[in-house]
Every structure is written in C-alpha cells, then in structure tokens.
Coordinates of C-alpha atoms and ligand atoms in Angstrom, one line a residue:
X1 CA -89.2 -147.7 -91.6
X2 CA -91.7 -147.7 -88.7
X3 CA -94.4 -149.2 -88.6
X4 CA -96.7 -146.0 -89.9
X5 CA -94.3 -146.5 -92.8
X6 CA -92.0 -143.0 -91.8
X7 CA -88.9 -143.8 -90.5
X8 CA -88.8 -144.9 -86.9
X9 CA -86.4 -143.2 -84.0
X10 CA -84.1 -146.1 -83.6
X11 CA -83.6 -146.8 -87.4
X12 CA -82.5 -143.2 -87.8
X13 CA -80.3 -143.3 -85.1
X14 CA -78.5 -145.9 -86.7
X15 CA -78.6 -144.5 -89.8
X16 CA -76.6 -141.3 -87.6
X17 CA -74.2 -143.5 -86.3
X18 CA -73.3 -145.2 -89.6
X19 CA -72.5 -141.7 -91.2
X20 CA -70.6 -140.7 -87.9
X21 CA -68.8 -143.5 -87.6
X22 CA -66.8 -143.4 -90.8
X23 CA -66.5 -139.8 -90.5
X24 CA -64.8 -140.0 -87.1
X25 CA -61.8 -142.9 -88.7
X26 CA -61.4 -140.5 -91.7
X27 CA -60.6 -137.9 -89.6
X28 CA -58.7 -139.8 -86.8
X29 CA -56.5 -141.3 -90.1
X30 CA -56.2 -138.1 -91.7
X31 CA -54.9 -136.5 -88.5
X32 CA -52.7 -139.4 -88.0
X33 CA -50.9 -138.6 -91.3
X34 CA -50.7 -135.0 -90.7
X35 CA -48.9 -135.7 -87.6
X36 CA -46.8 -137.9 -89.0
X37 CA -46.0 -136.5 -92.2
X38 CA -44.8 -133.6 -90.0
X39 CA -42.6 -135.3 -87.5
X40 CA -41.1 -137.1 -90.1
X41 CA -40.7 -134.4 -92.7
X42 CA -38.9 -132.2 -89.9
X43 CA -36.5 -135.3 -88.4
X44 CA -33.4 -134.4 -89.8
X45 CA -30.6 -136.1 -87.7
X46 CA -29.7 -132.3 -86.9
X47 CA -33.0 -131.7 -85.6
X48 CA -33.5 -135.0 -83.5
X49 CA -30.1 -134.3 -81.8
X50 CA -31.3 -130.5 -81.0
X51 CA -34.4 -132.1 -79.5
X52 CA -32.3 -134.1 -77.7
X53 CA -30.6 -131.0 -76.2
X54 CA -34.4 -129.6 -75.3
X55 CA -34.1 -126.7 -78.2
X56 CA -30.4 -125.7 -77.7
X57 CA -28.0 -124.7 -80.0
X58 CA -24.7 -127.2 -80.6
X59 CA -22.4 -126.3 -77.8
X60 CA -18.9 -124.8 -78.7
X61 CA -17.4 -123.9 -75.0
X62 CA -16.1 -125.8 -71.3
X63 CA -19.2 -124.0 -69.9
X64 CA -21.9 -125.2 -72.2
X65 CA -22.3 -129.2 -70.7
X66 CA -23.0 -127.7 -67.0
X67 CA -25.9 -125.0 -68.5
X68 CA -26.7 -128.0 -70.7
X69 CA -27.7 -130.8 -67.9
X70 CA -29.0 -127.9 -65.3
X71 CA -31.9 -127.2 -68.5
X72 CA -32.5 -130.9 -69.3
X73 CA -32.4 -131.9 -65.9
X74 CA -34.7 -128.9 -64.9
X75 CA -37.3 -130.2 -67.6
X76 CA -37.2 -133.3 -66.7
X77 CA -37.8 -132.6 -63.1
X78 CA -40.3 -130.6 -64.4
X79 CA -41.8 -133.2 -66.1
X80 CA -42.1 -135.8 -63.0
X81 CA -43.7 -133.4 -61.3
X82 CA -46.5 -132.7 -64.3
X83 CA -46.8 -136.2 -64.2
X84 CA -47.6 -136.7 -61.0
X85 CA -50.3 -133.8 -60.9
X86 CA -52.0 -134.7 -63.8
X87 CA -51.9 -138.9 -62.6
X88 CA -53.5 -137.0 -59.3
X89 CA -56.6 -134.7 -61.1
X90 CA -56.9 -137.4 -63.5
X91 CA -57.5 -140.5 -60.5
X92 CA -59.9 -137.8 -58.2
X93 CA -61.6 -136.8 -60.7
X94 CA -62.6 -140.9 -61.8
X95 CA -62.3 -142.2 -58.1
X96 CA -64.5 -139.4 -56.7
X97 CA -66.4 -138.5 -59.6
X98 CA -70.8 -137.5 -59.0
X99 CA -72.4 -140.6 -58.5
X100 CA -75.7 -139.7 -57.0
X101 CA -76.7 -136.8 -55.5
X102 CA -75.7 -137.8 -52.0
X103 CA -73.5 -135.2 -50.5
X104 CA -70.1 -136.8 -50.2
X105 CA -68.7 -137.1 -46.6
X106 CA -67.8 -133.7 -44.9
X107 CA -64.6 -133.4 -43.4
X108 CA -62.6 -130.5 -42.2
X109 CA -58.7 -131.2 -42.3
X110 CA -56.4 -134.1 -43.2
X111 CA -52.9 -133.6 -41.0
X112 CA -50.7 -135.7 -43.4
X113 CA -52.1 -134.6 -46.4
X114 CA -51.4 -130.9 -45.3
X115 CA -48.0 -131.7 -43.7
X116 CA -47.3 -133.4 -47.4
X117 CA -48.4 -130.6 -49.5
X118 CA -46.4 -128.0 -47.2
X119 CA -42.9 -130.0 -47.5
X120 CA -43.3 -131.3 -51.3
X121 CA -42.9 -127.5 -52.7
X122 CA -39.7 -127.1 -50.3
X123 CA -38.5 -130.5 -51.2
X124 CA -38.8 -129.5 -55.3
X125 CA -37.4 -126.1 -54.3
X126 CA -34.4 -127.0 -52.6
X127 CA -33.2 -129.5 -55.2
X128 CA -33.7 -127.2 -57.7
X129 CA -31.6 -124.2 -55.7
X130 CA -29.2 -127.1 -54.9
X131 CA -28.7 -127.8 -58.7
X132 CA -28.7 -123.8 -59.6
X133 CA -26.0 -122.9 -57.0
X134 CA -23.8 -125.8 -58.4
X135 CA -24.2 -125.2 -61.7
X136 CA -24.2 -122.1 -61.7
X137 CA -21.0 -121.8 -59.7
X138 CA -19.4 -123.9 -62.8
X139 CA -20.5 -121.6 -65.2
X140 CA -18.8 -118.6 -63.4
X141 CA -15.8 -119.7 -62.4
X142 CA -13.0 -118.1 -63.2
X143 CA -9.5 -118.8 -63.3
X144 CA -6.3 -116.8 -61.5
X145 CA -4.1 -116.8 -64.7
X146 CA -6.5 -116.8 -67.7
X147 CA -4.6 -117.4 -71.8
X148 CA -6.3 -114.2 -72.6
X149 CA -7.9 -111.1 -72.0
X150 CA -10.5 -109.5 -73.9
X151 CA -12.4 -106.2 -72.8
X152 CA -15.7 -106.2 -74.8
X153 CA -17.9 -102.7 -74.8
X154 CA -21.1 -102.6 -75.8
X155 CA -22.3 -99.2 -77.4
X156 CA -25.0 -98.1 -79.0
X157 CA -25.9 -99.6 -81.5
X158 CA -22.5 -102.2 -82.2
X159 CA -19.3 -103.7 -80.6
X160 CA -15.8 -102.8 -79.9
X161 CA -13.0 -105.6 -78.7
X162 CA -10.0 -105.0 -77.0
X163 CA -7.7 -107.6 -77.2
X164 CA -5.4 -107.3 -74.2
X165 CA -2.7 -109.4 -75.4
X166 CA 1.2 -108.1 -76.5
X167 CA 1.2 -107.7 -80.0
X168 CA 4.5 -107.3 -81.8
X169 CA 5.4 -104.7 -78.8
X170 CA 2.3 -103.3 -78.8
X171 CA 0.1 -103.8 -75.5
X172 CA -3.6 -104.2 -76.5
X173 CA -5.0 -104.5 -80.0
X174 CA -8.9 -103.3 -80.9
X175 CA -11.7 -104.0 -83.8
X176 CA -14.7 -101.9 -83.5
X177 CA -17.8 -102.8 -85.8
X178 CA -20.3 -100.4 -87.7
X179 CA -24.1 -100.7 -88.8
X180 CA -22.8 -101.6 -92.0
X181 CA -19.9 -103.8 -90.7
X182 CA -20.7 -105.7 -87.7
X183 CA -17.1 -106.7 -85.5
X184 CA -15.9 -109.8 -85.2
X185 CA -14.6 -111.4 -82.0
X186 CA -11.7 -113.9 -83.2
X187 CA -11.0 -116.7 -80.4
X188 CA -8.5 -119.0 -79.7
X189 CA -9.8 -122.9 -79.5
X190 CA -9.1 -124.5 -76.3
X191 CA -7.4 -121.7 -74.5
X192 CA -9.5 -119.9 -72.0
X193 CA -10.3 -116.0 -72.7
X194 CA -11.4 -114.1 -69.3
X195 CA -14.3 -111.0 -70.7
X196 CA -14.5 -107.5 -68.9
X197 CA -18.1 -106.1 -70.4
X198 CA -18.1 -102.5 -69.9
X199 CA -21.0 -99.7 -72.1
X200 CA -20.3 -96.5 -72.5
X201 CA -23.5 -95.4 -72.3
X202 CA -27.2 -97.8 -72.1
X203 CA -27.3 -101.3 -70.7
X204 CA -26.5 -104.0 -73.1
X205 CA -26.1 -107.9 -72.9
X206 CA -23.3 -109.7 -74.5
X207 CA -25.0 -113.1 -75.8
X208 CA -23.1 -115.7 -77.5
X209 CA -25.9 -118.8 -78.2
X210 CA -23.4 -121.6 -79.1
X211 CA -21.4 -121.0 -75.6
X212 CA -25.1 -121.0 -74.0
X213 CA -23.7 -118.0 -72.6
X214 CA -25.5 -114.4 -71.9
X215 CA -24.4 -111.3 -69.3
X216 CA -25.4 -107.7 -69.1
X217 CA -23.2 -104.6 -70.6
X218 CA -24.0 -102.3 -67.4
X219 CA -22.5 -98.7 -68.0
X220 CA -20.2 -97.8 -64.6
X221 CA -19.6 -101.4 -63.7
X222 CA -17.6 -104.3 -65.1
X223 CA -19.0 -107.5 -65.9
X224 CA -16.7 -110.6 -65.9
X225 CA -16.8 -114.0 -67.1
X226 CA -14.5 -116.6 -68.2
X227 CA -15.0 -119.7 -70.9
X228 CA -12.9 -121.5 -73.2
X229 CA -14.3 -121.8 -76.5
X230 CA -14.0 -126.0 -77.4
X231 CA -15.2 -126.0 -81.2
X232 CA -13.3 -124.2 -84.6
X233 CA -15.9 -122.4 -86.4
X234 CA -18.0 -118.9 -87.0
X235 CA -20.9 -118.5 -84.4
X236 CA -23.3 -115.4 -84.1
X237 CA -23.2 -113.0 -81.1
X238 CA -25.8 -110.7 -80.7
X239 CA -27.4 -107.8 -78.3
X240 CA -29.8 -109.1 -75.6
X241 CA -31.1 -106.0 -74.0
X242 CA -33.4 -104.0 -76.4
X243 CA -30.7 -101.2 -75.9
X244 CA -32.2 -97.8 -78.3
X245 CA -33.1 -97.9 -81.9
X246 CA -30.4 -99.7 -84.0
X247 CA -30.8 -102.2 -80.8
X248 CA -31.7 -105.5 -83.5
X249 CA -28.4 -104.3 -85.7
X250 CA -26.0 -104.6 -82.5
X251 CA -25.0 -108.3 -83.9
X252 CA -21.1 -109.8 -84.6
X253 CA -19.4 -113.0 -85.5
X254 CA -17.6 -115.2 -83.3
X255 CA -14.8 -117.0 -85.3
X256 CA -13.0 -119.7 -83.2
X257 CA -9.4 -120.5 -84.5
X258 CA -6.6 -121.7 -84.1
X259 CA -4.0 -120.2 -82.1
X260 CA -1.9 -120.0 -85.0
X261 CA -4.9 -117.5 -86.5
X262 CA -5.7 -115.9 -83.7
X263 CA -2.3 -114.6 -83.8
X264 CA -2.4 -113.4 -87.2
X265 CA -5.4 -111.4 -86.8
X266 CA -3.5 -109.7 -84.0
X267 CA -0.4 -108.7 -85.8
X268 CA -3.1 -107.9 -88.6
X269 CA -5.3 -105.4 -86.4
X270 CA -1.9 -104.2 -85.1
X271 CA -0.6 -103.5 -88.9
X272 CA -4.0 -101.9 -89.4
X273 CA -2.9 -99.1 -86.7
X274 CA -5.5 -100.4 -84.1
X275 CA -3.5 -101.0 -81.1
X276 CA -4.1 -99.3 -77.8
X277 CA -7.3 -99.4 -76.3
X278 CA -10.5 -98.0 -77.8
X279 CA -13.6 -97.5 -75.4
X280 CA -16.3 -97.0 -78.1
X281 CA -17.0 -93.5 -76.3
X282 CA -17.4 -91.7 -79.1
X283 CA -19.7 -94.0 -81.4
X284 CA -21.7 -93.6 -78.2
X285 CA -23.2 -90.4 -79.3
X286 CA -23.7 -90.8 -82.7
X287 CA -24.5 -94.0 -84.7
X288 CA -21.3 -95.4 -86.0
X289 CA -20.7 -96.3 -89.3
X290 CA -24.3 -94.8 -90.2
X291 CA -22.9 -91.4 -91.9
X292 CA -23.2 -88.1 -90.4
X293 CA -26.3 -87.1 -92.1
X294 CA -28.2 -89.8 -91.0
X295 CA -26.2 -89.9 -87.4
X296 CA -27.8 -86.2 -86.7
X297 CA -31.4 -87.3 -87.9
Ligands
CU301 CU1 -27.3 -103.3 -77.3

C-alpha cells in the first residue's frame, strides 16, 4: 500500500512479477514435457536408426550406401555452413549492436572480406560437385555382363516386366499388372539385374524407395540402370511422375529372392503362357484391368 493507502507503483509491479514468474516455469515445464513425452513416445529403435539415416528408408541394394553418405554428408555440410552463418548474424548483431546514436564509422569496401565472400560460395560448390560427380558416377555404373536383364515399361496407369532371361527354351518371360492387380517385379538377391525403362505412351518414373533408387519412363528413349538388390524381402515400387489419372494406382511390389525362387517364378510365368515380350502397347490406350465400360468413360 502507498502511503495515500492505494496501492503504490512499485508494490504492484511486484505483485506482476510474482504472478508472471510462476506462470512463465509452468509453461517452460509443461513444454518441457510435451517435448519430451514426444521424443520419447516416438523413439522406437526403428525410428532412431531412420533418423540416423536423415529420413531414409532401410537400404536393400549395392547402390544405396553411396546415395546414402552423398545425403548425410550433404546435410551435414549443410549444417557447418548454417552454423557458421547464424554464429556470424548472431556475434554482429551483439558486437555491433545500437549503442548511442553516434553514426557508426563509414567505410566503403573491405578487400579481404570481399575476396572471402566471392571464393567461400565456389569453395562450398566445388566440393559439393566434387562429391555429386563421384557419387553419382557409383550409382550409375553399369556392368559389361550383367546376371540379368529386365525391360520394365511404364504405361498408363500400371507396369509390365519383361524378364530377358532363357526360360525352359523360351527367350523372355513377362507379368503385366492391372488397377486391380498391381505387378510384381521378382529379383534375385545378390546378383545384379541391368533395367531398360521404356513407356508406351506419357512420361513415367520408375521409383523403388528401399534401393534409394528413381529414373524417368521417357516414351522414344530407353533409360538404363544397373543395381543388385542386397536384402530378401517385399519392397514397394511406385510411379514418380504424376503420369494421367490412375497416376497414384501405378504402384507394384518388389520381392527379392532367392535365386532358387526367382527361377520358379520364371518357369511359372512361362507355364502361365507369358513368354515372349509384351510392350504394354495396348493397355496404353485404355485402362487395363479397369473393364471396358469403365475403360471408355
Ligand atoms: Cu506413371
């Protein structure tokens, strides 16, 4: 109370600051446990180790490690540089901060400051390319005498695969999926399979996320890549190039096998009377596995 007995400026400004002060450690606590309720909650030993890989999938192929290191090591390059920036705005901006209202000292140009800022950007840019080209160059290479051979075409809206292997006599063996059906691409473990991507018709983009793997379906040209898938199991494939309207139905499985499997599915797909070579021209023009009526909508 003041002395006029209402109460004075000072005492209610401390009466302020007691209510704010406990306010402020509720809500510093609470957020505390928010935050850590969530990163603990969402820790899962599956999802610390894809945090560990930056947001990428398990790898199952020889060409995941080099796509692997060139987006870690990208980030973390990344990251350095952040750093270093914000350490910069954040010292200026204390060091140099208004003081009085003195004009600070007037210059015009600062040579090695200027040289610096010129050849840092080319610095970060050339090891960057330099990284790219090499990584890069491991992703795509490709062997003279690949295990297999597989033709994939893309058409709208699903995917045809034509084995090139000898099956039983036969040369070549094909699946094609459907709307309803989606294909499956069966691979052998640990032998390399060399891809020809040809379309029919509209671009599309083959894109298998477990071999951190992606390339464009480009009608009138032929797309090649080579991997060799390293993990047994079923992995999704999917369309990456918003290719028409059934473009989010263009998915398939990828089921890495044994070679002892792999086999069988050929001889299978060869009982089945699918041998030859099938170009998916004809699902092309209408929507395969969709029904006429629908197909002529
Ligand atoms: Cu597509």
């Amino acid at each position: 109370m003041g002395s006029n007995g209402t109460p004075g400026v000072d005492e209610r400004a401390a009466g302020l600051a007691g209510a704010t002060r406990p306010a402020k450690r509720r809500l510093l606590v609470g957020t505390g446990v928010v935050v850590a309720t969530l990163l603990l909650t969402g820790c899962s030993s599956a999802t610390t180790e894809q945090w560990k890989r930056l947001g990428l999938p398990e790898g199952a192929s020889d060409r995941t490690e080099a796509v692997r290191s060139l987006w870690v090591g990208a980030w973390i390059a990344a990251l350095i540089v952040g750093a270093m920036v914000w350490g910069l705005i954040l010292y200026v901006s204390v060091r140099y901060r208004k003081r009085n209202d003195e004009a600070p000292r007037q210059v015009r140009y600062n040579l090695p400051l200027e040289v610096l800022y010129t050849l840092a950007p080319f610095a970060i840019i050339g090891v960057l390319f330099f990284y790219t080209v090499e990584h890069g160059n491991k992703i795509t290479a490709m062997s003279d005498n690949p295990a297999h051979t597989i033709n994939v075409v893309g058409q709208q809206w699903q995917w045809t695969f034509n084995y090139k292997d000898t099956v039983d006599g036969q040369e070549g063996v094909w699946e094609t999926g459907t709307l309803q059906k989606p294909a499956e691409l069966w691979l052998p473990v640990n032998e390399s399979v060399h891809f020809d991507l040809t379309s029919p018709d509209v671009i599309h983009s083959f894109w298998v996320p477990s071999f951190y793997f992606k390339l464009d379906v480009i009608p009138g040209r032929t797309n090649r890549f080579e991997l060799t898938p390293t993990k047994t199991g079923t992995f999704a494939g999917k369309c990456a190039e918003l290719c028409g309207l059934y473009h989010s139905r263009m998915v398939f499985t990828v089921k890495v096998v044994t070679k002892d499997e792999y086999d069988a599915h050929l001889r299978d797909l060869a009982a089945r009377g699918q041998t030859g070579a099938a170009t998916g021209g004809q699902d092309a023009t209408t929507i395969p596995g969709h029904g006429e009526q629908e197909g002529e909508k």
